[in-house]
PDB file of N, CA, C and O in Angstrom:
ATOM      1  N   UNK V   1      14.376  10.634  -4.951  1.00  0.00           N
ATOM      2  CA  UNK V   1      14.458   9.410  -4.179  1.00  0.00           C
ATOM      3  C   UNK V   1      13.113   8.673  -4.281  1.00  0.00           C
ATOM      4  O   UNK V   1      12.097   9.158  -3.751  1.00  0.00           O
ATOM      5  N   UNK V   2      13.079   7.545  -4.952  1.00  0.00           N
ATOM      6  CA  UNK V   2      11.812   6.817  -5.147  1.00  0.00           C
ATOM      7  C   UNK V   2      11.138   6.360  -3.856  1.00  0.00           C
ATOM      8  O   UNK V   2       9.914   6.360  -3.764  1.00  0.00           O
ATOM      9  N   UNK V   3      11.922   5.975  -2.859  1.00  0.00           N
ATOM     10  CA  UNK V   3      11.296   5.527  -1.611  1.00  0.00           C
ATOM     11  C   UNK V   3      10.601   6.696  -0.910  1.00  0.00           C
ATOM     12  O   UNK V   3       9.468   6.556  -0.444  1.00  0.00           O
ATOM     13  N   UNK V   4      11.262   7.835  -0.870  1.00  0.00           N
ATOM     14  CA  UNK V   4      10.644   9.018  -0.274  1.00  0.00           C
ATOM     15  C   UNK V   4       9.391   9.404  -1.052  1.00  0.00           C
ATOM     16  O   UNK V   4       8.348   9.718  -0.460  1.00  0.00           O
ATOM     17  N   UNK V   5       9.468   9.369  -2.371  1.00  0.00           N
ATOM     18  CA  UNK V   5       8.300   9.671  -3.194  1.00  0.00           C
ATOM     19  C   UNK V   5       7.147   8.721  -2.872  1.00  0.00           C
ATOM     20  O   UNK V   5       5.988   9.129  -2.808  1.00  0.00           O
ATOM     21  N   UNK V   6       7.473   7.447  -2.639  1.00  0.00           N
ATOM     22  CA  UNK V   6       6.415   6.474  -2.348  1.00  0.00           C
ATOM     23  C   UNK V   6       5.665   6.820  -1.068  1.00  0.00           C
ATOM     24  O   UNK V   6       4.457   6.627  -0.973  1.00  0.00           O
ATOM     25  N   UNK V   7       6.387   7.340  -0.075  1.00  0.00           N
ATOM     26  CA  UNK V   7       5.730   7.758   1.175  1.00  0.00           C
ATOM     27  C   UNK V   7       4.832   8.973   0.939  1.00  0.00           C
ATOM     28  O   UNK V   7       3.715   9.033   1.447  1.00  0.00           O
ATOM     29  N   UNK V   8       5.344   9.915   0.171  1.00  0.00           N
ATOM     30  CA  UNK V   8       4.584  11.138  -0.093  1.00  0.00           C
ATOM     31  C   UNK V   8       3.311  10.820  -0.860  1.00  0.00           C
ATOM     32  O   UNK V   8       2.217  11.261  -0.483  1.00  0.00           O
ATOM     33  N   UNK V   9       3.420  10.034  -1.933  1.00  0.00           N
ATOM     34  CA  UNK V   9       2.226   9.769  -2.737  1.00  0.00           C
ATOM     35  C   UNK V   9       1.237   8.854  -2.009  1.00  0.00           C
ATOM     36  O   UNK V   9       0.033   8.958  -2.213  1.00  0.00           O
ATOM     37  N   UNK V  10       1.732   7.988  -1.120  1.00  0.00           N
ATOM     38  CA  UNK V  10       0.803   7.175  -0.325  1.00  0.00           C
ATOM     39  C   UNK V  10       0.004   8.081   0.610  1.00  0.00           C
ATOM     40  O   UNK V  10      -1.216   7.952   0.732  1.00  0.00           O
ATOM     41  N   UNK V  11       0.676   9.001   1.254  1.00  0.00           N
ATOM     42  CA  UNK V  11       0.000   9.941   2.150  1.00  0.00           C
ATOM     43  C   UNK V  11      -1.017  10.775   1.360  1.00  0.00           C
ATOM     44  O   UNK V  11      -2.166  10.937   1.781  1.00  0.00           O
ATOM     45  N   UNK V  12      -0.592  11.277   0.213  1.00  0.00           N
ATOM     46  CA  UNK V  12      -1.496  12.067  -0.620  1.00  0.00           C
ATOM     47  C   UNK V  12      -2.672  11.212  -1.101  1.00  0.00           C
ATOM     48  O   UNK V  12      -3.803  11.692  -1.160  1.00  0.00           O
ATOM     49  N   UNK V  13      -2.396   9.973  -1.441  1.00  0.00           N
ATOM     50  CA  UNK V  13      -3.446   9.082  -1.922  1.00  0.00           C
ATOM     51  C   UNK V  13      -4.506   8.818  -0.875  1.00  0.00           C
ATOM     52  O   UNK V  13      -5.702   8.814  -1.172  1.00  0.00           O
ATOM     53  N   UNK V  14      -4.077   8.608   0.357  1.00  0.00           N
ATOM     54  CA  UNK V  14      -5.046   8.376   1.431  1.00  0.00           C
ATOM     55  C   UNK V  14      -5.902   9.616   1.664  1.00  0.00           C
ATOM     56  O   UNK V  14      -7.120   9.511   1.851  1.00  0.00           O
ATOM     57  N   UNK V  15      -5.279  10.788   1.627  1.00  0.00           N
ATOM     58  CA  UNK V  15      -6.048  12.022   1.796  1.00  0.00           C
ATOM     59  C   UNK V  15      -6.980  12.261   0.616  1.00  0.00           C
ATOM     60  O   UNK V  15      -8.145  12.591   0.791  1.00  0.00           O
ATOM     61  N   UNK V  16      -6.459  12.102  -0.580  1.00  0.00           N
ATOM     62  CA  UNK V  16      -7.233  12.384  -1.791  1.00  0.00           C
ATOM     63  C   UNK V  16      -8.398  11.417  -1.944  1.00  0.00           C
ATOM     64  O   UNK V  16      -9.443  11.771  -2.487  1.00  0.00           O
ATOM     65  N   UNK V  17      -8.252  10.199  -1.453  1.00  0.00           N
ATOM     66  CA  UNK V  17      -9.313   9.198  -1.616  1.00  0.00           C
ATOM     67  C   UNK V  17     -10.605   9.614  -0.928  1.00  0.00           C
ATOM     68  O   UNK V  17     -11.679   9.137  -1.286  1.00  0.00           O
ATOM     69  N   UNK V  18     -10.512  10.523   0.031  1.00  0.00           N
ATOM     70  CA  UNK V  18     -11.713  10.996   0.720  1.00  0.00           C
ATOM     71  C   UNK V  18     -12.568  11.890  -0.167  1.00  0.00           C
ATOM     72  O   UNK V  18     -13.788  11.923  -0.022  1.00  0.00           O
ATOM     73  N   UNK V  19     -11.938  12.626  -1.081  1.00  0.00           N
ATOM     74  CA  UNK V  19     -12.681  13.557  -1.935  1.00  0.00           C
ATOM     75  C   UNK V  19     -12.720  13.134  -3.398  1.00  0.00           C
ATOM     76  O   UNK V  19     -13.649  13.489  -4.116  1.00  0.00           O
ATOM     77  N   UNK V  20     -11.725  12.387  -3.829  1.00  0.00           N
ATOM     78  CA  UNK V  20     -11.642  11.945  -5.222  1.00  0.00           C
ATOM     79  C   UNK V  20     -11.095  10.520  -5.233  1.00  0.00           C
ATOM     80  O   UNK V  20      -9.886  10.320  -5.376  1.00  0.00           O
ATOM     81  N   UNK V  21     -11.972   9.531  -5.056  1.00  0.00           N
ATOM     82  CA  UNK V  21     -11.508   8.145  -4.931  1.00  0.00           C
ATOM     83  C   UNK V  21     -10.620   7.664  -6.077  1.00  0.00           C
ATOM     84  O   UNK V  21      -9.632   6.970  -5.835  1.00  0.00           O
ATOM     85  N   UNK V  22     -10.936   8.030  -7.304  1.00  0.00           N
ATOM     86  CA  UNK V  22     -10.133   7.574  -8.444  1.00  0.00           C
ATOM     87  C   UNK V  22      -8.719   8.134  -8.376  1.00  0.00           C
ATOM     88  O   UNK V  22      -7.737   7.408  -8.612  1.00  0.00           O
ATOM     89  N   UNK V  23      -8.587   9.401  -8.048  1.00  0.00           N
ATOM     90  CA  UNK V  23      -7.263  10.009  -7.934  1.00  0.00           C
ATOM     91  C   UNK V  23      -6.510   9.405  -6.752  1.00  0.00           C
ATOM     92  O   UNK V  23      -5.294   9.173  -6.838  1.00  0.00           O
ATOM     93  N   UNK V  24      -7.212   9.156  -5.656  1.00  0.00           N
ATOM     94  CA  UNK V  24      -6.580   8.531  -4.498  1.00  0.00           C
ATOM     95  C   UNK V  24      -6.044   7.154  -4.828  1.00  0.00           C
ATOM     96  O   UNK V  24      -4.919   6.812  -4.448  1.00  0.00           O
ATOM     97  N   UNK V  25      -6.835   6.363  -5.530  1.00  0.00           N
ATOM     98  CA  UNK V  25      -6.383   5.028  -5.929  1.00  0.00           C
ATOM     99  C   UNK V  25      -5.161   5.107  -6.840  1.00  0.00           C
ATOM    100  O   UNK V  25      -4.232   4.301  -6.703  1.00  0.00           O
ATOM    101  N   UNK V  26      -5.164   6.057  -7.753  1.00  0.00           N
ATOM    102  CA  UNK V  26      -4.021   6.206  -8.664  1.00  0.00           C
ATOM    103  C   UNK V  26      -2.744   6.516  -7.885  1.00  0.00           C
ATOM    104  O   UNK V  26      -1.673   5.950  -8.181  1.00  0.00           O
ATOM    105  N   UNK V  27      -2.845   7.373  -6.899  1.00  0.00           N
ATOM    106  CA  UNK V  27      -1.672   7.705  -6.089  1.00  0.00           C
ATOM    107  C   UNK V  27      -1.216   6.507  -5.248  1.00  0.00           C
ATOM    108  O   UNK V  27      -0.013   6.245  -5.126  1.00  0.00           O
ATOM    109  N   UNK V  28      -2.158   5.775  -4.688  1.00  0.00           N
ATOM    110  CA  UNK V  28      -1.796   4.591  -3.902  1.00  0.00           C
ATOM    111  C   UNK V  28      -1.164   3.517  -4.787  1.00  0.00           C
ATOM    112  O   UNK V  28      -0.221   2.834  -4.372  1.00  0.00           O
ATOM    113  N   UNK V  29      -1.645   3.380  -5.999  1.00  0.00           N
ATOM    114  CA  UNK V  29      -1.042   2.434  -6.937  1.00  0.00           C
ATOM    115  C   UNK V  29       0.381   2.867  -7.306  1.00  0.00           C
ATOM    116  O   UNK V  29       1.280   2.047  -7.461  1.00  0.00           O
ATOM    117  N   UNK V  30       0.579   4.180  -7.450  1.00  0.00           N
ATOM    118  CA  UNK V  30       1.918   4.708  -7.743  1.00  0.00           C
ATOM    119  C   UNK V  30       2.878   4.382  -6.594  1.00  0.00           C
ATOM    120  O   UNK V  30       4.017   3.965  -6.819  1.00  0.00           O
ATOM    121  N   UNK V  31       2.420   4.570  -5.369  1.00  0.00           N
ATOM    122  CA  UNK V  31       3.249   4.245  -4.208  1.00  0.00           C
ATOM    123  C   UNK V  31       3.634   2.773  -4.218  1.00  0.00           C
ATOM    124  O   UNK V  31       4.803   2.418  -4.000  1.00  0.00           O
ATOM    125  N   UNK V  32       2.672   1.917  -4.482  1.00  0.00           N
ATOM    126  CA  UNK V  32       2.936   0.482  -4.534  1.00  0.00           C
ATOM    127  C   UNK V  32       3.936   0.148  -5.636  1.00  0.00           C
ATOM    128  O   UNK V  32       4.866  -0.646  -5.430  1.00  0.00           O
ATOM    129  N   UNK V  33       3.781   0.764  -6.794  1.00  0.00           N
ATOM    130  CA  UNK V  33       4.699   0.505  -7.906  1.00  0.00           C
ATOM    131  C   UNK V  33       6.120   0.942  -7.570  1.00  0.00           C
ATOM    132  O   UNK V  33       7.094   0.225  -7.872  1.00  0.00           O
ATOM    133  N   UNK V  34       6.259   2.099  -6.959  1.00  0.00           N
ATOM    134  CA  UNK V  34       7.587   2.582  -6.581  1.00  0.00           C
ATOM    135  C   UNK V  34       8.253   1.635  -5.586  1.00  0.00           C
ATOM    136  O   UNK V  34       9.429   1.284  -5.735  1.00  0.00           O
ATOM    137  N   UNK V  35       7.519   1.220  -4.592  1.00  0.00           N
ATOM    138  CA  UNK V  35       8.071   0.338  -3.564  1.00  0.00           C
ATOM    139  C   UNK V  35       8.409  -1.036  -4.150  1.00  0.00           C
ATOM    140  O   UNK V  35       9.427  -1.629  -3.804  1.00  0.00           O
ATOM    141  N   UNK V  36       7.556  -1.515  -5.036  1.00  0.00           N
ATOM    142  CA  UNK V  36       7.817  -2.809  -5.679  1.00  0.00           C
ATOM    143  C   UNK V  36       9.079  -2.751  -6.523  1.00  0.00           C
ATOM    144  O   UNK V  36       9.885  -3.691  -6.513  1.00  0.00           O
ATOM    145  N   UNK V  37       9.262  -1.654  -7.246  1.00  0.00           N
ATOM    146  CA  UNK V  37      10.444  -1.507  -8.097  1.00  0.00           C
ATOM    147  C   UNK V  37      11.726  -1.513  -7.272  1.00  0.00           C
ATOM    148  O   UNK V  37      12.776  -1.955  -7.751  1.00  0.00           O
ATOM    149  N   UNK V  38      11.627  -1.033  -6.046  1.00  0.00           N
ATOM    150  CA  UNK V  38      12.800  -1.002  -5.163  1.00  0.00           C
ATOM    151  C   UNK V  38      13.019  -2.321  -4.429  1.00  0.00           C
ATOM    152  O   UNK V  38      14.060  -2.527  -3.820  1.00  0.00           O
ATOM    153  N   UNK V  39      12.019  -3.195  -4.436  1.00  0.00           N
ATOM    154  CA  UNK V  39      12.126  -4.452  -3.717  1.00  0.00           C
ATOM    155  C   UNK V  39      12.039  -4.278  -2.214  1.00  0.00           C
ATOM    156  O   UNK V  39      12.571  -5.095  -1.462  1.00  0.00           O
ATOM    157  N   UNK V  40      11.376  -3.227  -1.782  1.00  0.00           N
ATOM    158  CA  UNK V  40      11.241  -2.910  -0.357  1.00  0.00           C
ATOM    159  C   UNK V  40      10.026  -3.649   0.208  1.00  0.00           C
ATOM    160  O   UNK V  40       8.940  -3.098   0.325  1.00  0.00           O
ATOM    161  N   UNK V  41      10.222  -4.908   0.558  1.00  0.00           N
ATOM    162  CA  UNK V  41       9.104  -5.789   0.910  1.00  0.00           C
ATOM    163  C   UNK V  41       8.226  -5.276   2.055  1.00  0.00           C
ATOM    164  O   UNK V  41       6.994  -5.274   1.912  1.00  0.00           O
ATOM    165  N   UNK V  42       8.763  -4.826   3.182  1.00  0.00           N
ATOM    166  CA  UNK V  42       7.868  -4.318   4.229  1.00  0.00           C
ATOM    167  C   UNK V  42       7.053  -3.110   3.766  1.00  0.00           C
ATOM    168  O   UNK V  42       5.872  -2.986   4.080  1.00  0.00           O
ATOM    169  N   UNK V  43       7.691  -2.241   2.981  1.00  0.00           N
ATOM    170  CA  UNK V  43       6.991  -1.072   2.471  1.00  0.00           C
ATOM    171  C   UNK V  43       5.963  -1.453   1.406  1.00  0.00           C
ATOM    172  O   UNK V  43       4.909  -0.825   1.308  1.00  0.00           O
ATOM    173  N   UNK V  44       6.260  -2.466   0.613  1.00  0.00           N
ATOM    174  CA  UNK V  44       5.285  -2.968  -0.361  1.00  0.00           C
ATOM    175  C   UNK V  44       4.048  -3.478   0.376  1.00  0.00           C
ATOM    176  O   UNK V  44       2.913  -3.165   0.008  1.00  0.00           O
ATOM    177  N   UNK V  45       4.259  -4.245   1.420  1.00  0.00           N
ATOM    178  CA  UNK V  45       3.134  -4.771   2.192  1.00  0.00           C
ATOM    179  C   UNK V  45       2.310  -3.641   2.801  1.00  0.00           C
ATOM    180  O   UNK V  45       1.074  -3.701   2.806  1.00  0.00           O
ATOM    181  N   UNK V  46       2.973  -2.601   3.285  1.00  0.00           N
ATOM    182  CA  UNK V  46       2.248  -1.457   3.846  1.00  0.00           C
ATOM    183  C   UNK V  46       1.431  -0.755   2.767  1.00  0.00           C
ATOM    184  O   UNK V  46       0.285  -0.344   3.004  1.00  0.00           O
ATOM    185  N   UNK V  47       1.991  -0.618   1.574  1.00  0.00           N
ATOM    186  CA  UNK V  47       1.253  -0.001   0.466  1.00  0.00           C
ATOM    187  C   UNK V  47       0.056  -0.869   0.064  1.00  0.00           C
ATOM    188  O   UNK V  47      -1.023  -0.352  -0.235  1.00  0.00           O
ATOM    189  N   UNK V  48       0.241  -2.165   0.062  1.00  0.00           N
ATOM    190  CA  UNK V  48      -0.859  -3.072  -0.255  1.00  0.00           C
ATOM    191  C   UNK V  48      -1.962  -2.973   0.793  1.00  0.00           C
ATOM    192  O   UNK V  48      -3.146  -2.976   0.464  1.00  0.00           O
ATOM    193  N   UNK V  49      -1.554  -2.850   2.055  1.00  0.00           N
ATOM    194  CA  UNK V  49      -2.520  -2.735   3.141  1.00  0.00           C
ATOM    195  C   UNK V  49      -3.308  -1.434   3.047  1.00  0.00           C
ATOM    196  O   UNK V  49      -4.486  -1.390   3.419  1.00  0.00           O
ATOM    197  N   UNK V  50      -2.684  -0.374   2.570  1.00  0.00           N
ATOM    198  CA  UNK V  50      -3.380   0.904   2.406  1.00  0.00           C
ATOM    199  C   UNK V  50      -4.338   0.865   1.224  1.00  0.00           C
ATOM    200  O   UNK V  50      -5.421   1.450   1.273  1.00  0.00           O
ATOM    201  N   UNK V  51      -3.954   0.181   0.176  1.00  0.00           N
ATOM    202  CA  UNK V  51      -4.752   0.130  -1.046  1.00  0.00           C
ATOM    203  C   UNK V  51      -5.952  -0.811  -0.935  1.00  0.00           C
ATOM    204  O   UNK V  51      -7.052  -0.482  -1.401  1.00  0.00           O
ATOM    205  N   UNK V  52      -5.774  -1.950  -0.334  1.00  0.00           N
ATOM    206  CA  UNK V  52      -6.817  -2.987  -0.309  1.00  0.00           C
ATOM    207  C   UNK V  52      -8.182  -2.512   0.197  1.00  0.00           C
ATOM    208  O   UNK V  52      -9.198  -2.790  -0.453  1.00  0.00           O
ATOM    209  N   UNK V  53      -8.268  -1.799   1.309  1.00  0.00           N
ATOM    210  CA  UNK V  53      -9.599  -1.412   1.799  1.00  0.00           C
ATOM    211  C   UNK V  53     -10.357  -0.476   0.854  1.00  0.00           C
ATOM    212  O   UNK V  53     -11.585  -0.470   0.844  1.00  0.00           O
ATOM    213  N   UNK V  54      -9.611   0.269   0.056  1.00  0.00           N
ATOM    214  CA  UNK V  54     -10.263   1.199  -0.858  1.00  0.00           C
ATOM    215  C   UNK V  54     -10.803   0.507  -2.103  1.00  0.00           C
ATOM    216  O   UNK V  54     -11.566   1.105  -2.861  1.00  0.00           O
ATOM    217  N   UNK V  55     -10.415  -0.734  -2.311  1.00  0.00           N
ATOM    218  CA  UNK V  55     -10.885  -1.491  -3.467  1.00  0.00           C
ATOM    219  C   UNK V  55     -12.165  -2.262  -3.175  1.00  0.00           C
ATOM    220  O   UNK V  55     -12.746  -2.860  -4.074  1.00  0.00           O
ATOM    221  N   UNK V  56     -12.562  -2.268  -1.922  1.00  0.00           N
ATOM    222  CA  UNK V  56     -13.778  -2.995  -1.561  1.00  0.00           C
ATOM    223  C   UNK V  56     -13.502  -4.472  -1.401  1.00  0.00           C
ATOM    224  O   UNK V  56     -12.485  -4.870  -0.861  1.00  0.00           O
ATOM    225  N   UNK V  57     -14.408  -5.269  -1.912  1.00  0.00           N
ATOM    226  CA  UNK V  57     -14.300  -6.721  -1.755  1.00  0.00           C
ATOM    227  C   UNK V  57     -14.037  -7.430  -3.075  1.00  0.00           C
ATOM    228  O   UNK V  57     -14.414  -8.580  -3.241  1.00  0.00           O
ATOM    229  N   UNK V  58     -13.389  -6.758  -4.018  1.00  0.00           N
ATOM    230  CA  UNK V  58     -13.146  -7.404  -5.303  1.00  0.00           C
ATOM    231  C   UNK V  58     -11.935  -8.337  -5.230  1.00  0.00           C
ATOM    232  O   UNK V  58     -11.267  -8.449  -4.197  1.00  0.00           O
ATOM    233  N   UNK V  59     -11.655  -9.005  -6.327  1.00  0.00           N
ATOM    234  CA  UNK V  59     -10.586 -10.011  -6.366  1.00  0.00           C
ATOM    235  C   UNK V  59      -9.215  -9.385  -6.123  1.00  0.00           C
ATOM    236  O   UNK V  59      -8.374  -9.975  -5.441  1.00  0.00           O
ATOM    237  N   UNK V  60      -8.992  -8.205  -6.663  1.00  0.00           N
ATOM    238  CA  UNK V  60      -7.697  -7.550  -6.452  1.00  0.00           C
ATOM    239  C   UNK V  60      -7.468  -7.260  -4.975  1.00  0.00           C
ATOM    240  O   UNK V  60      -6.368  -7.474  -4.454  1.00  0.00           O
ATOM    241  N   UNK V  61      -8.487  -6.786  -4.288  1.00  0.00           N
ATOM    242  CA  UNK V  61      -8.369  -6.504  -2.854  1.00  0.00           C
ATOM    243  C   UNK V  61      -8.056  -7.775  -2.079  1.00  0.00           C
ATOM    244  O   UNK V  61      -7.236  -7.759  -1.154  1.00  0.00           O
ATOM    245  N   UNK V  62      -8.676  -8.866  -2.459  1.00  0.00           N
ATOM    246  CA  UNK V  62      -8.424 -10.138  -1.775  1.00  0.00           C
ATOM    247  C   UNK V  62      -6.981 -10.586  -1.978  1.00  0.00           C
ATOM    248  O   UNK V  62      -6.331 -11.061  -1.037  1.00  0.00           O
ATOM    249  N   UNK V  63      -6.465 -10.417  -3.189  1.00  0.00           N
ATOM    250  CA  UNK V  63      -5.073 -10.777  -3.470  1.00  0.00           C
ATOM    251  C   UNK V  63      -4.129  -9.913  -2.638  1.00  0.00           C
ATOM    252  O   UNK V  63      -3.155 -10.407  -2.065  1.00  0.00           O
ATOM    253  N   UNK V  64      -4.424  -8.621  -2.566  1.00  0.00           N
ATOM    254  CA  UNK V  64      -3.584  -7.718  -1.770  1.00  0.00           C
ATOM    255  C   UNK V  64      -3.607  -8.093  -0.292  1.00  0.00           C
ATOM    256  O   UNK V  64      -2.560  -8.125   0.368  1.00  0.00           O
ATOM    257  N   UNK V  65      -4.796  -8.376   0.235  1.00  0.00           N
ATOM    258  CA  UNK V  65      -4.899  -8.763   1.651  1.00  0.00           C
ATOM    259  C   UNK V  65      -4.116 -10.047   1.929  1.00  0.00           C
ATOM    260  O   UNK V  65      -3.433 -10.163   2.953  1.00  0.00           O
ATOM    261  N   UNK V  66      -4.193 -10.999   1.007  1.00  0.00           N
ATOM    262  CA  UNK V  66      -3.430 -12.243   1.172  1.00  0.00           C
ATOM    263  C   UNK V  66      -1.924 -11.978   1.146  1.00  0.00           C
ATOM    264  O   UNK V  66      -1.172 -12.556   1.931  1.00  0.00           O
ATOM    265  N   UNK V  67      -1.492 -11.095   0.255  1.00  0.00           N
ATOM    266  CA  UNK V  67      -0.070 -10.764   0.161  1.00  0.00           C
ATOM    267  C   UNK V  67       0.411 -10.066   1.429  1.00  0.00           C
ATOM    268  O   UNK V  67       1.515 -10.337   1.917  1.00  0.00           O
ATOM    269  N   UNK V  68      -0.411  -9.190   1.975  1.00  0.00           N
ATOM    270  CA  UNK V  68      -0.053  -8.498   3.223  1.00  0.00           C
ATOM    271  C   UNK V  68       0.073  -9.514   4.353  1.00  0.00           C
ATOM    272  O   UNK V  68       1.040  -9.483   5.130  1.00  0.00           O
ATOM    273  N   UNK V  69      -0.895 -10.405   4.459  1.00  0.00           N
ATOM    274  CA  UNK V  69      -0.868 -11.412   5.525  1.00  0.00           C
ATOM    275  C   UNK V  69       0.374 -12.299   5.401  1.00  0.00           C
ATOM    276  O   UNK V  69       1.027 -12.605   6.413  1.00  0.00           O
ATOM    277  N   UNK V  70       0.718 -12.689   4.195  1.00  0.00           N
ATOM    278  CA  UNK V  70       1.901 -13.527   3.972  1.00  0.00           C
ATOM    279  C   UNK V  70       3.179 -12.784   4.348  1.00  0.00           C
ATOM    280  O   UNK V  70       4.037 -13.318   5.059  1.00  0.00           O
ATOM    281  N   UNK V  71       3.308 -11.541   3.891  1.00  0.00           N
ATOM    282  CA  UNK V  71       4.511 -10.759   4.221  1.00  0.00           C
ATOM    283  C   UNK V  71       4.600 -10.511   5.723  1.00  0.00           C
ATOM    284  O   UNK V  71       5.684 -10.597   6.306  1.00  0.00           O
ATOM    285  N   UNK V  72       3.475 -10.202   6.344  1.00  0.00           N
ATOM    286  CA  UNK V  72       3.473  -9.957   7.789  1.00  0.00           C
ATOM    287  C   UNK V  72       3.932 -11.195   8.548  1.00  0.00           C
ATOM    288  O   UNK V  72       4.695 -11.087   9.512  1.00  0.00           O
ATOM    289  N   UNK V  73       3.485 -12.350   8.105  1.00  0.00           N
ATOM    290  CA  UNK V  73       3.874 -13.603   8.760  1.00  0.00           C
ATOM    291  C   UNK V  73       5.346 -13.921   8.505  1.00  0.00           C
ATOM    292  O   UNK V  73       6.096 -14.213   9.430  1.00  0.00           O
ATOM    293  N   UNK V  74       5.757 -13.858   7.245  1.00  0.00           N
ATOM    294  CA  UNK V  74       7.130 -14.227   6.890  1.00  0.00           C
ATOM    295  C   UNK V  74       8.168 -13.293   7.489  1.00  0.00           C
ATOM    296  O   UNK V  74       9.252 -13.723   7.872  1.00  0.00           O
ATOM    297  N   UNK V  75       7.843 -12.014   7.566  1.00  0.00           N
ATOM    298  CA  UNK V  75       8.799 -11.023   8.057  1.00  0.00           C
ATOM    299  C   UNK V  75       8.543 -10.610   9.505  1.00  0.00           C
ATOM    300  O   UNK V  75       9.208  -9.716  10.014  1.00  0.00           O
ATOM    301  N   UNK V  76       7.555 -11.238  10.124  1.00  0.00           N
ATOM    302  CA  UNK V  76       7.166 -10.927  11.499  1.00  0.00           C
ATOM    303  C   UNK V  76       6.855  -9.433  11.677  1.00  0.00           C
ATOM    304  O   UNK V  76       7.345  -8.784  12.585  1.00  0.00           O
ATOM    305  N   UNK V  77       6.029  -8.929  10.767  1.00  0.00           N
ATOM    306  CA  UNK V  77       5.626  -7.523  10.796  1.00  0.00           C
ATOM    307  C   UNK V  77       4.332  -7.410  11.586  1.00  0.00           C
ATOM    308  O   UNK V  77       3.240  -7.362  11.036  1.00  0.00           O
ATOM    309  N   UNK V  78       4.459  -7.381  12.881  1.00  0.00           N
ATOM    310  CA  UNK V  78       3.304  -7.374  13.774  1.00  0.00           C
ATOM    311  C   UNK V  78       2.367  -6.229  13.450  1.00  0.00           C
ATOM    312  O   UNK V  78       1.141  -6.368  13.480  1.00  0.00           O
ATOM    313  N   UNK V  79       2.904  -5.083  13.085  1.00  0.00           N
ATOM    314  CA  UNK V  79       2.113  -3.893  12.794  1.00  0.00           C
ATOM    315  C   UNK V  79       1.276  -4.039  11.526  1.00  0.00           C
ATOM    316  O   UNK V  79       0.401  -3.221  11.282  1.00  0.00           O
ATOM    317  N   UNK V  80       1.528  -5.074  10.735  1.00  0.00           N
ATOM    318  CA  UNK V  80       0.767  -5.290   9.502  1.00  0.00           C
ATOM    319  C   UNK V  80      -0.182  -6.468   9.563  1.00  0.00           C
ATOM    320  O   UNK V  80      -0.862  -6.746   8.587  1.00  0.00           O
ATOM    321  N   UNK V  81      -0.222  -7.159  10.657  1.00  0.00           N
ATOM    322  CA  UNK V  81      -1.113  -8.323  10.728  1.00  0.00           C
ATOM    323  C   UNK V  81      -2.553  -7.859  10.712  1.00  0.00           C
ATOM    324  O   UNK V  81      -2.954  -6.979  11.472  1.00  0.00           O
ATOM    325  N   UNK V  82      -3.344  -8.466   9.823  1.00  0.00           N
ATOM    326  CA  UNK V  82      -4.761  -8.080   9.700  1.00  0.00           C
ATOM    327  C   UNK V  82      -5.657  -9.257   9.999  1.00  0.00           C
ATOM    328  O   UNK V  82      -5.235 -10.366  10.032  1.00  0.00           O
TER     329      UNK V  82
END
């Protein structure tokens, strides 16, 4: 089940990022890809929100933060407003 896998790898990615940032980012990117492939917009936004802070202040992080803010507004996802 790709959606279930996306939750597992996101959780693993957040944990792994504490000890191995590159591996953590790879897992978080995998979660985002799985959710995007399914078209699960609220879950995509949550994956973007998890990934963005680990990227620092680069352009990709800014794009992700903007996408999260847009999805949160459009879908009224109060829990994702940043």
